[in-house]
Every structure is written in C-alpha cells, then in structure tokens.
Coordinates of N, CA and C in Angstrom, one line a residue:
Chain A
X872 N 70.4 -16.8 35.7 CA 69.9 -15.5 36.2 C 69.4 -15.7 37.7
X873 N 69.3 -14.6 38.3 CA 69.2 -14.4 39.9 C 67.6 -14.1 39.9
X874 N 66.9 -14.7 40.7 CA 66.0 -14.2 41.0 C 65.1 -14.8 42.4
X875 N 64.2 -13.9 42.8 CA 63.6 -14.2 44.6 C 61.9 -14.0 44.7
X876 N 61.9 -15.1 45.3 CA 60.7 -15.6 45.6 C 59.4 -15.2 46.8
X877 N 58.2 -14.1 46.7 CA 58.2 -13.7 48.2 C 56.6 -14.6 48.5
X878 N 57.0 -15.5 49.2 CA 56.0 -16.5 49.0 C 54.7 -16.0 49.7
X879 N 54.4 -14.9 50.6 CA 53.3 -14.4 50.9 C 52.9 -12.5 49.9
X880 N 51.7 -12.6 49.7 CA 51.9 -11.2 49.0 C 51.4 -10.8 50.0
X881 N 50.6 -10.9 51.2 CA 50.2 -9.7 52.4 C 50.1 -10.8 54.0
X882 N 50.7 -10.1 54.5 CA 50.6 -11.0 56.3 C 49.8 -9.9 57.3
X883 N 49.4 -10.9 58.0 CA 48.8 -9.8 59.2 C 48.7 -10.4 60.2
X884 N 49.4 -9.6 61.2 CA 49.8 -10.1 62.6 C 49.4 -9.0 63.3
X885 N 49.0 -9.5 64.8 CA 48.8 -8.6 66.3 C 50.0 -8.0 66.2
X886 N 49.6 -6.3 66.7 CA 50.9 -6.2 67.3 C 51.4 -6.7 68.9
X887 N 53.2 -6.8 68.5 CA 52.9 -7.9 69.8 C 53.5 -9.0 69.8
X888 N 53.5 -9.4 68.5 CA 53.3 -10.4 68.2 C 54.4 -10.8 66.9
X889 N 55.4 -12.0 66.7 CA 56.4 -12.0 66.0 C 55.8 -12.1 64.4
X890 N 56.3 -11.9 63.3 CA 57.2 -11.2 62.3 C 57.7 -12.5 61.4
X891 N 57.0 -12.7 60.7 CA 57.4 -13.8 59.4 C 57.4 -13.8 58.2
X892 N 58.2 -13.1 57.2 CA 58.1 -12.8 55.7 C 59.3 -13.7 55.5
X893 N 58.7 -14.0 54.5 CA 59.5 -15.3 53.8 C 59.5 -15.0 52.2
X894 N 61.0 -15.6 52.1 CA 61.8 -15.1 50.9 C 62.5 -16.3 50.4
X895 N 62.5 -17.0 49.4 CA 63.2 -17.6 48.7 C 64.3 -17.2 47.2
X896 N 65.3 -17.6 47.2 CA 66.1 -17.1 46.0 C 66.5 -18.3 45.2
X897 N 67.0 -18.1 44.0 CA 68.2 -18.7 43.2 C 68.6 -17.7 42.7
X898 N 69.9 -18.5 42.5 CA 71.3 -17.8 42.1 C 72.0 -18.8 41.4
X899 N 73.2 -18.4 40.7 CA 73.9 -19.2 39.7 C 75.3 -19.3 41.5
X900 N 75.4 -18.3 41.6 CA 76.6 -18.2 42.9 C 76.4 -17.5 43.5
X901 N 77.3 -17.4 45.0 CA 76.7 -16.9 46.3 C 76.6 -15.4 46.0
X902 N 74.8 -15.3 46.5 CA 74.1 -14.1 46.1 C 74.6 -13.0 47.1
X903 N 74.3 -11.6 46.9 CA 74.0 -10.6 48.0 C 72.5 -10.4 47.7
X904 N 72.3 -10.7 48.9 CA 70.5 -10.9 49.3 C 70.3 -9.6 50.3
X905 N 69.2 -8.9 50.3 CA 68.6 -7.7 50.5 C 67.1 -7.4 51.3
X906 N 66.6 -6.8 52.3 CA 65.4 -6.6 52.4 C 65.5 -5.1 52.4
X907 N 64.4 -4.5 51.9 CA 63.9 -3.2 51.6 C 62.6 -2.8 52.1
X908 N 62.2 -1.9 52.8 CA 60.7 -1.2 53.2 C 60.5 -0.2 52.5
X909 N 59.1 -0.2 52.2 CA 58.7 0.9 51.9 C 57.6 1.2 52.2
X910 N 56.9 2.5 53.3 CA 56.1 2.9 53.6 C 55.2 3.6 52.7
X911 N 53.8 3.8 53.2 CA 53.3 4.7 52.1 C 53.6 5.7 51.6
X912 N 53.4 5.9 50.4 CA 53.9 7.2 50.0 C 55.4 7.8 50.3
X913 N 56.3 6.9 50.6 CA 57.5 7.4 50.8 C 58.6 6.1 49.7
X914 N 59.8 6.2 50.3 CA 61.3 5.7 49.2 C 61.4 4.5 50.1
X915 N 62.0 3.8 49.0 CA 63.0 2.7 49.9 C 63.4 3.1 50.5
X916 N 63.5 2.1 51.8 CA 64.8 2.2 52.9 C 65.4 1.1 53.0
X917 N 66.5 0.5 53.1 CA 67.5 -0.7 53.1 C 66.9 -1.0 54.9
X918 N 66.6 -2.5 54.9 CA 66.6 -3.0 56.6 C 67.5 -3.5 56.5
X919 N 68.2 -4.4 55.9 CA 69.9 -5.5 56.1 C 70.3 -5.8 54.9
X920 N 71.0 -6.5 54.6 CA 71.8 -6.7 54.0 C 72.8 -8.3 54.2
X921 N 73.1 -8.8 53.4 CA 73.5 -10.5 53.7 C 74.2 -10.0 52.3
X922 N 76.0 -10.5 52.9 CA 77.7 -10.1 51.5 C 77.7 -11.2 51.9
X923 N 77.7 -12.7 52.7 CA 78.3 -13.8 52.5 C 79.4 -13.6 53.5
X924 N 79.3 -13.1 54.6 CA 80.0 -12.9 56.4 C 78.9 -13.5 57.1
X925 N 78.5 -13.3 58.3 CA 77.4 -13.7 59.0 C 76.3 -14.2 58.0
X926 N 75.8 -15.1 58.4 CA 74.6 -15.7 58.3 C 73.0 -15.4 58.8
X927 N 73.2 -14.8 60.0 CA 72.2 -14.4 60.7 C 72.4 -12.6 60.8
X928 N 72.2 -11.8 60.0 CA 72.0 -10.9 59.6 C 71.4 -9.6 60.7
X929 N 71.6 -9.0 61.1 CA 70.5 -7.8 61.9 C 70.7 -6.7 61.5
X930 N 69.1 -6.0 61.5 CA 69.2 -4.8 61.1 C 68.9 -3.9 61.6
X931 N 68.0 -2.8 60.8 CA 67.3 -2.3 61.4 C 65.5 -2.0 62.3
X932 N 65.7 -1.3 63.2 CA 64.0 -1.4 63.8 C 63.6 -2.8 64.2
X933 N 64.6 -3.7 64.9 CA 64.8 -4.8 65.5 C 64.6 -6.1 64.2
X934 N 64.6 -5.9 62.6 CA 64.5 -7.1 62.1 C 65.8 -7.6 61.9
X935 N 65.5 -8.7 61.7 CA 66.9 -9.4 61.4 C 66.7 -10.8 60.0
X936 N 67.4 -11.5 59.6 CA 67.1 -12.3 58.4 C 68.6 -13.4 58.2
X937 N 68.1 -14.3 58.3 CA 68.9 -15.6 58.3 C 69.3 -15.9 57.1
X938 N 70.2 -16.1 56.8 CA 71.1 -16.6 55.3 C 71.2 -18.4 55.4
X939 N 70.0 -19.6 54.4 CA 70.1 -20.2 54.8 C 69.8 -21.0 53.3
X940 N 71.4 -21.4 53.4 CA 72.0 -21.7 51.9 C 71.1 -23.4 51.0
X941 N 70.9 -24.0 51.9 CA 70.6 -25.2 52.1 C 69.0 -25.3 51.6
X942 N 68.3 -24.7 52.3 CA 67.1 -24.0 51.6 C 67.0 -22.8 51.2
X943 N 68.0 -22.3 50.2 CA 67.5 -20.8 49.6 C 66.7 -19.9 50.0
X944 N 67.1 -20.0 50.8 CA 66.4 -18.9 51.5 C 67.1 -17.8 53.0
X945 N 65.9 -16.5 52.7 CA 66.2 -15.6 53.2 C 65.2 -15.0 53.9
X946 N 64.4 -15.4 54.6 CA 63.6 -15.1 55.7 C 63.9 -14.1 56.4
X947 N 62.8 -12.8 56.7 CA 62.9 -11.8 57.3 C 62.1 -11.9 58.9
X948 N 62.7 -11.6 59.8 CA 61.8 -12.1 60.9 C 61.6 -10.6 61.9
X949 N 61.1 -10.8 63.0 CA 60.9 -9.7 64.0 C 60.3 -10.3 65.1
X950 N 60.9 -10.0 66.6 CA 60.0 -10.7 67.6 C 58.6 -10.2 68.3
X951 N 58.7 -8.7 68.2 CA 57.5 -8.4 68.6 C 57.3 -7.4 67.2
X952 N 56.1 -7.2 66.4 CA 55.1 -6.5 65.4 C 55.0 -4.9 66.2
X953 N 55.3 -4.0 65.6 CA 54.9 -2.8 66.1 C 53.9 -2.3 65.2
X954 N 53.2 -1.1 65.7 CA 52.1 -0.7 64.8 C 53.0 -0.2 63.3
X955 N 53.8 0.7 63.8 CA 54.9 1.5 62.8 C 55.8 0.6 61.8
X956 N 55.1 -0.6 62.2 CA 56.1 -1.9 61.0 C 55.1 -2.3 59.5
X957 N 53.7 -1.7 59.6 CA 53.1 -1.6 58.7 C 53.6 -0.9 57.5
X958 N 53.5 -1.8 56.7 CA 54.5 -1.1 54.9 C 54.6 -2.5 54.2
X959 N 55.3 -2.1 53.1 CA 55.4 -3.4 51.9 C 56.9 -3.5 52.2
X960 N 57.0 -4.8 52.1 CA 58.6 -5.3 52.6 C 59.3 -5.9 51.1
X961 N 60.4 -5.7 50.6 CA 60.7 -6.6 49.3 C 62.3 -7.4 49.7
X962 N 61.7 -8.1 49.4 CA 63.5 -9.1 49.8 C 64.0 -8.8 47.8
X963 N 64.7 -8.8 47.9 CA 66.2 -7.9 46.5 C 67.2 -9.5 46.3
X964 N 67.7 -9.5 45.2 CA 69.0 -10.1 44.8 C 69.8 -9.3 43.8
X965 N 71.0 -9.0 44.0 CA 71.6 -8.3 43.5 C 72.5 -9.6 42.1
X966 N 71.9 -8.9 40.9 CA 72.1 -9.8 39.7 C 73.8 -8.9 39.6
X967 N 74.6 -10.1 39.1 CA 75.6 -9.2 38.0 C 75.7 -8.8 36.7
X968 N 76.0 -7.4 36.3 CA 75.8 -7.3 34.7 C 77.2 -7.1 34.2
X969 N 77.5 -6.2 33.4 CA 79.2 -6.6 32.6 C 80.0 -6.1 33.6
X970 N 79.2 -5.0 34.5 CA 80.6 -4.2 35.5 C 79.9 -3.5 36.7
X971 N 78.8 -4.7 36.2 CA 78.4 -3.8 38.1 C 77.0 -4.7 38.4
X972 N 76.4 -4.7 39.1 CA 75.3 -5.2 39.7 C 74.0 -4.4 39.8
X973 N 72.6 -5.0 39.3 CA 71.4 -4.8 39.5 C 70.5 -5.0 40.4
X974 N 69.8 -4.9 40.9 CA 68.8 -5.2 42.3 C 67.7 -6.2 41.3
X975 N 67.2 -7.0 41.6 CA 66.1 -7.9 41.5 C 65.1 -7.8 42.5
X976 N 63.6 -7.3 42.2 CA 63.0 -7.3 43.3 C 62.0 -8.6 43.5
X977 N 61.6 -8.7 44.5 CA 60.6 -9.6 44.8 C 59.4 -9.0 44.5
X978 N 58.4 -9.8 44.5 CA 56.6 -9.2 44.2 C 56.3 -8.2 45.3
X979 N 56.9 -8.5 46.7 CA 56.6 -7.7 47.7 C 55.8 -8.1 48.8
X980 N 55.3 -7.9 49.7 CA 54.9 -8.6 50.9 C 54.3 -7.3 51.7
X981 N 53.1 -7.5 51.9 CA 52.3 -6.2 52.4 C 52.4 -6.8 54.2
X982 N 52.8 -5.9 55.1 CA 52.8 -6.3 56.1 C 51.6 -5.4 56.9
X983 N 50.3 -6.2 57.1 CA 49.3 -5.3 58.0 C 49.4 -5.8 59.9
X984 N 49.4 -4.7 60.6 CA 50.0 -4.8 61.8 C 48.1 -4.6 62.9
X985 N 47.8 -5.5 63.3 CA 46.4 -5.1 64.0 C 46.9 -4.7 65.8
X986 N 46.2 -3.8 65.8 CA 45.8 -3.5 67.1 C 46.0 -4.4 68.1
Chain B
X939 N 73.5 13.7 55.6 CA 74.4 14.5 54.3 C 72.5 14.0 54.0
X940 N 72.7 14.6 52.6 CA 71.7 14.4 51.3 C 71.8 13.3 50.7
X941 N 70.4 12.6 50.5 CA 70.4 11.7 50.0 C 70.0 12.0 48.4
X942 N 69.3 11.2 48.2 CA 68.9 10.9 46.5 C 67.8 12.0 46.1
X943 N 68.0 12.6 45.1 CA 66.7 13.7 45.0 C 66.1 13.5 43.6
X944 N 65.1 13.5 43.6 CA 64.3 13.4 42.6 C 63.0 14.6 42.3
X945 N 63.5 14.7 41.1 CA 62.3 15.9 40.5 C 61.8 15.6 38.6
X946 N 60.2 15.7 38.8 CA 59.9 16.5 40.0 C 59.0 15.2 41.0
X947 N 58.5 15.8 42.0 CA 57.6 14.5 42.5 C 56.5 14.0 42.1
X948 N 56.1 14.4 41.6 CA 54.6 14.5 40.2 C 54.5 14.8 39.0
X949 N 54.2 14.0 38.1 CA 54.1 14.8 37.0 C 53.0 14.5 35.8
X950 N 52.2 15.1 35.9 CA 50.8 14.6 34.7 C 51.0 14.9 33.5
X951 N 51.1 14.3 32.6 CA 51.1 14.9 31.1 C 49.7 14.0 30.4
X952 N 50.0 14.9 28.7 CA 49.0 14.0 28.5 C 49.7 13.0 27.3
X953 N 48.8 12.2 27.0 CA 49.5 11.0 25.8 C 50.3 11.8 24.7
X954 N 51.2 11.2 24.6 CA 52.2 11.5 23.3 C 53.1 12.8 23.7
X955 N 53.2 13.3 24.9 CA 53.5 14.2 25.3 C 55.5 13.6 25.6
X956 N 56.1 14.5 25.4 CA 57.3 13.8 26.3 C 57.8 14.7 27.6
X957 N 58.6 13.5 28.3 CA 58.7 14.2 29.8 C 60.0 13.6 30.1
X958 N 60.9 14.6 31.1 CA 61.8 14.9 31.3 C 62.2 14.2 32.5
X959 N 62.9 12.9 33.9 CA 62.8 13.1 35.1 C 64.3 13.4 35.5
X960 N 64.7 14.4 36.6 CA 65.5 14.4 36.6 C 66.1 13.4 38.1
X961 N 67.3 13.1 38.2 CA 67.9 12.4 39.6 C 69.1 13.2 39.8
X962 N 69.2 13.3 41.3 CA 70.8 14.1 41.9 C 70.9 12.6 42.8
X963 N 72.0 11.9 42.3 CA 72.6 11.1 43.8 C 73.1 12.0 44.7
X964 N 73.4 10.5 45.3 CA 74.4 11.2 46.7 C 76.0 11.4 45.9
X965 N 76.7 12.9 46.9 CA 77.5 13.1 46.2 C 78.6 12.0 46.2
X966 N 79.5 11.9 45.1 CA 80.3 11.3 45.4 C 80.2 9.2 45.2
X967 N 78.8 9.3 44.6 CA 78.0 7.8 44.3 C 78.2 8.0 42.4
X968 N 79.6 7.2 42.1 CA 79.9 7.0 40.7 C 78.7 6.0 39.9
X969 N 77.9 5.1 40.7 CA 76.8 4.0 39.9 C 75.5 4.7 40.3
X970 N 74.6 4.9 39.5 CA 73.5 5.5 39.5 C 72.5 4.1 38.8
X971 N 71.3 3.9 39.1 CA 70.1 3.2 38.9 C 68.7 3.7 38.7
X972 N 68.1 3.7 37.3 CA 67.1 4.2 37.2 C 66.1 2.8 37.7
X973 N 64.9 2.5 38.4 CA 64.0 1.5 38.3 C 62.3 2.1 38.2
X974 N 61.6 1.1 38.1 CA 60.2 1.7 37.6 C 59.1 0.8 38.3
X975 N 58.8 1.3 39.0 CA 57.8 0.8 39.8 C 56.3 1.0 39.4
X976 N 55.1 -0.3 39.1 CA 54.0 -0.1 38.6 C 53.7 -1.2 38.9
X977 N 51.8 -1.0 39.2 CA 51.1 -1.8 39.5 C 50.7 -3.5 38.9
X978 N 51.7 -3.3 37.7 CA 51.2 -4.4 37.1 C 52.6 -5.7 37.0
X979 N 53.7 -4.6 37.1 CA 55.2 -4.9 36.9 C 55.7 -4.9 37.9
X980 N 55.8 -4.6 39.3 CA 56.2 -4.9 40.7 C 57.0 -3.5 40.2
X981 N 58.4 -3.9 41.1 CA 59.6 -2.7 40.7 C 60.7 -3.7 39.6
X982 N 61.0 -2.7 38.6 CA 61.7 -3.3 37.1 C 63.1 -2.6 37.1
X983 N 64.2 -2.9 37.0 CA 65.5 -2.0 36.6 C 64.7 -1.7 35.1
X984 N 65.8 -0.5 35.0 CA 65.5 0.2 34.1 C 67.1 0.8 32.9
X985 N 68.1 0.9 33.4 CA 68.9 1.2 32.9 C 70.2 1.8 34.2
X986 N 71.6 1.6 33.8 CA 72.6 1.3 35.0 C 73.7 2.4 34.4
X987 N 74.1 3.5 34.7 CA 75.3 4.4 34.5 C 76.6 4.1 35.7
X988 N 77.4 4.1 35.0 CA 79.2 4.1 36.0 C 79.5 5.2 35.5
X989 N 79.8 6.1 36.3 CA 80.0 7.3 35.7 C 79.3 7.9 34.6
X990 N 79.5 8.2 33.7 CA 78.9 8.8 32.6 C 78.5 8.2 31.8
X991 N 78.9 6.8 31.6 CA 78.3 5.6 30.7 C 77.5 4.9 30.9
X992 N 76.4 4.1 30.0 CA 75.6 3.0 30.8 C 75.9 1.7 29.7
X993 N 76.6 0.8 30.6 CA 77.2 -0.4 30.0 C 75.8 -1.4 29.7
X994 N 74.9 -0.7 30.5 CA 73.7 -1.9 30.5 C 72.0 -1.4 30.4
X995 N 71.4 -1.1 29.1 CA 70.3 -0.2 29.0 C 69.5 -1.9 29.1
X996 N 69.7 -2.6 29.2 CA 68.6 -3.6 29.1 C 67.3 -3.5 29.3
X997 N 67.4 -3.0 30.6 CA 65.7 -2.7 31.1 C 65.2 -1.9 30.5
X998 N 65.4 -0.7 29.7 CA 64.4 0.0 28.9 C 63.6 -0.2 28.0
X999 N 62.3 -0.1 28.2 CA 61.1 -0.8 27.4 C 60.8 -0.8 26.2
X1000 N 61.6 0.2 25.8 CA 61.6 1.2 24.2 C 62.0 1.5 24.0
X1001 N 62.1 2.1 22.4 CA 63.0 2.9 22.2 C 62.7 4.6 22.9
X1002 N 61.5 4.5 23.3 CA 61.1 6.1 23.7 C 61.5 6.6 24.8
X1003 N 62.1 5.4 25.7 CA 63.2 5.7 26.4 C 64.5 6.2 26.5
X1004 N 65.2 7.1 27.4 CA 66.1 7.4 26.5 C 67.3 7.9 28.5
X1005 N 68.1 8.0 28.6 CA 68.8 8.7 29.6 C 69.9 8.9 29.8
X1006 N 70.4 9.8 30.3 CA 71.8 10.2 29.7 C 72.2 10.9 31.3
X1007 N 73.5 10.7 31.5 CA 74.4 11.3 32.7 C 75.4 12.1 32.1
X1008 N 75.6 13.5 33.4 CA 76.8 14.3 33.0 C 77.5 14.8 34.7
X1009 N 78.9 14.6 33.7 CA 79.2 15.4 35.3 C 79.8 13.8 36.1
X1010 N 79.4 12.8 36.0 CA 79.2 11.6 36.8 C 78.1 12.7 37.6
X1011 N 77.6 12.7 37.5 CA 76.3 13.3 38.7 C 75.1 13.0 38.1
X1012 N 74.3 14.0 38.1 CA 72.5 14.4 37.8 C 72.5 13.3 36.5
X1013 N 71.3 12.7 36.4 CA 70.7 12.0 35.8 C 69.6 12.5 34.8
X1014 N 69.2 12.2 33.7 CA 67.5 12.5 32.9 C 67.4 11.6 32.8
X1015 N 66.0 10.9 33.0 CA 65.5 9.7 31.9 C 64.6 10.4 31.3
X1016 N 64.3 10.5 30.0 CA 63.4 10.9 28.9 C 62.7 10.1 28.3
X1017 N 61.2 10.2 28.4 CA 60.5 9.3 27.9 C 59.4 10.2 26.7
X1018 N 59.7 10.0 25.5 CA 59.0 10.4 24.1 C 57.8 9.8 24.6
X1019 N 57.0 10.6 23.4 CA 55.8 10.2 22.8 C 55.1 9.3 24.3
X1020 N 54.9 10.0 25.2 CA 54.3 9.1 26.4 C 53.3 8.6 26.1
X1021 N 52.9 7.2 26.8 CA 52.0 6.0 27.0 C 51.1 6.2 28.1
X1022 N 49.9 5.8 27.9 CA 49.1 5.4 29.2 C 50.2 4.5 30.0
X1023 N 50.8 3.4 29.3 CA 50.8 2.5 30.5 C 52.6 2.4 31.0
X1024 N 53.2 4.1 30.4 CA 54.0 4.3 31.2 C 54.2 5.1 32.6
X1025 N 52.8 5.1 32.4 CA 52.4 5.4 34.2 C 53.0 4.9 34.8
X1026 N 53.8 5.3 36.2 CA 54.3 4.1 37.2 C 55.1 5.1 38.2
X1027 N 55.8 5.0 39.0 CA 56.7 5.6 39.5 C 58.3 5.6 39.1
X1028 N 59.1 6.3 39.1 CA 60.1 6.0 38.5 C 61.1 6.4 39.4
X1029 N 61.8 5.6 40.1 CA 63.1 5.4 40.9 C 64.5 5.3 40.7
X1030 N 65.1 6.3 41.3 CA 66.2 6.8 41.3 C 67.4 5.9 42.3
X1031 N 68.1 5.4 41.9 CA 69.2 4.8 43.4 C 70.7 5.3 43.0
X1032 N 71.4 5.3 44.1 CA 72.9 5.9 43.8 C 73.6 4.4 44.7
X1033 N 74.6 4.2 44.4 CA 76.0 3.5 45.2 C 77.1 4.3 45.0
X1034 N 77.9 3.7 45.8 CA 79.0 4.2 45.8 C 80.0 3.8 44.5
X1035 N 80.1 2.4 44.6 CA 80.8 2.3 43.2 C 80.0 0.8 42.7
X1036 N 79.2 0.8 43.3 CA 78.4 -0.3 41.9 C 78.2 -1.9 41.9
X1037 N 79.3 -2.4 43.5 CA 79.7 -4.1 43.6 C 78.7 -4.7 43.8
X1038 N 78.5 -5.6 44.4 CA 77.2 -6.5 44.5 C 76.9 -6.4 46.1
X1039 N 78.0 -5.8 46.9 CA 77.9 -5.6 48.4 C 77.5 -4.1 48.5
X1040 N 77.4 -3.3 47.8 CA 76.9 -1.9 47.8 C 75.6 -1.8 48.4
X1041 N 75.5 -1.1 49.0 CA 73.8 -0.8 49.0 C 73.3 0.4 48.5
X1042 N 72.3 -0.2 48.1 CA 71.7 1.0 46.6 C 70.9 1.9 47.3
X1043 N 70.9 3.4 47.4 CA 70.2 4.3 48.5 C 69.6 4.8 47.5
X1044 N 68.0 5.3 47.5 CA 67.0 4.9 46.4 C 66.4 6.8 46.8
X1045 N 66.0 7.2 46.2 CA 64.9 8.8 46.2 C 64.0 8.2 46.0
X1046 N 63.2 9.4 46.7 CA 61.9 9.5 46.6 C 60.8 8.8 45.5
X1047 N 61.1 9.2 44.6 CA 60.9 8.9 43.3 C 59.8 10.3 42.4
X1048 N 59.2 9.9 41.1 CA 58.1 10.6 40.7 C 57.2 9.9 40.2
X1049 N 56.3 10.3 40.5 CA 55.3 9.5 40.0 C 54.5 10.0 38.9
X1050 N 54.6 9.2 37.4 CA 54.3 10.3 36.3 C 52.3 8.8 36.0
X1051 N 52.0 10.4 35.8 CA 50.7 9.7 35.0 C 50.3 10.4 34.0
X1052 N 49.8 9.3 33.3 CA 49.8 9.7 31.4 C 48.7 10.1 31.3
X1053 N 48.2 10.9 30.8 CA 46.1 10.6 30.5 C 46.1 10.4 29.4

C-alpha cells in the first residue's frame, strides 16, 4: 500500500524568506505524488503534480517540488514566503484500486507566514 | 467553466437523524470521489464511482453509509441514523477519467455537524 509521510505538522517562516515542507512516501511502484492547499475555510487546490516526466516539478504561486526516488521523497519548496502562502499544505499519493486510483493524504503541514 | 459543487454548505442535524449530501462534478468528469475530512482522521477516501458504479466502497465506515450516482453525473452520499462523530466535512472531487496522472478537482465541501 502507498502511503506519505509529512514530517512537520506546522512551520513558520518570515515572509521573505524560503519555504520547506517536507514529504516522504512509499510505494510498491513509481507513484503519482501530489501537493494540495487548502486555505481557511475554502477547497482544495492542486499546487503540482509529479506522473514520472520531470523530476523537478513547478507549479503554482512560484512552488515547486523535487521527485527524489533515492530518498522517497517529495519535498515542497518556495524561495521567497509570501503572507498569502499561509494555509495547510498536504502532499497526496495516488493508491491504485481495481480500475482507477485513490488520493492518500498526508497529516498535513500548517504553513504560518510572519510579518 | 464550473467546477465541483457541493450542497449544501452546512448542515446541522441532530443524532439519529439522516442526511442527504449532494455533489455536481465538472461536466464531463466520468470518476467521482467522495472523501471525509475530520479532526481526528486527517482527510479519509470514502468511496470511488466510474460512471455509475462504485468498484470500490472500501472507505465507508458503515453500513449507514450509503451513495449512489445517476446520469454519470450528481452524486448523494447518505448517511442514516447520524453520529456525533460523523461530524467532519465531507468532500467531493471529480477527474476526468480516473488514472493515477488525473488530477482530482475537489468542491467546496459541507460541513455536517451532529448534535
């Protein structure tokens, strides 16, 4: 079974200042790995996405996230912190079931953005 | 275009009560995904439709669970005899057709609380 790892449950960085949520996975075989926001009180939004093409991934609102097979992992990064980056981040593995695929979520990762 | 709609956005009942939620994907999105988001459970799949069938109810907690698709469109999940601690929010996602490279575009959600 697929499942991912979000090794911080809250970060807090200057804005200004770079962007480190960290994600580890297993998988039986090469995953489709996922990061997702969600602001308060509102829906998921998809930031990127990693099919097993590029490695170094970019998305949206300048993040981007490295596919790095060797250490399972899927790190979500950003170089400068904006205030508007404040929200809960979840890195995703997409399980397979008889004819289609499920999302697996991470615990989640509270991203607080200071002044 | 329109994305994922979910109704209603709130919904209080009280215990033992049952409750109705409905989802509209995006048109034209044959895999539908119910998930359940709560405080205690992170976000949980909940049950997976391809069209009009769901090959995979695994995630549903009960039997008081219940959800059925028509049309390949609109969604219900039905939950009997409601629980305190099926409080949670309950999320809706659509794909296009369901692969492990899809990305799952998620509604709003509703947020039901039991008293």
């Amino acid at each position: 079974a697929q499942s991912v790892t979000q090794l911080d449950s809250h970060v807090s960085v200057s804005e200004g200042t770079p962007v480190l949520l960290r994600c580890n996975y297993s998988s039986s075989y090469s995953p489709s790995l996922f990061w997702y926001v969600q602001h308060p009180n509102k829906g998921l939004q998809l930031l990127l996405k990693y099919t097993s093409a590029a490695t170094l991934v970019k998305g949206i609102n300048g993040f981007e996230a490295e596919f790095k097979k060797s250490e399972t992992s899927f790190h979500l990064t950003k170089p400068s912190a904006h205030m508007s980056d404040a929200a809960e981040y979840f890195c995703v593995v997409s399980q397979m079931m008889d004819s289609s695929y499920k999302l697996i979520f991470g615990s989640g990762t509270r991203l607080l953005v200071r002044p | 275009g329109a994305g994922v709609s979910q109704s209603p956005s709130n919904k209080v009942t009280e215990k033992g009560k049952d409750v109705e939620l409905r989802c509209d994907p995006i048109s034209g999105h044959t895999a539908l995904y119910w998930y359940r988001q709560s405080l205690g459970q992170g976000l949980e799949f909940l049950i997976y439709f391809q069209g009009n069938s769901a090959p995979d109810k695994s995630g549903l907690p009960s039997d008081r669970f219940s959800a059925e698709r028509t049309g390949g469109s609109v969604s219900t999940l039905t939950i009997q005899r409601t629980q305190q601690e099926d409080s949670a929010v309950y999320l809706c996602a659509s794909s296009s057709q369901g692969f492990s490279t899809d990305t799952q575009y998620f509604g709003p959600g509703t947020r039901l609380t039991v008293l």
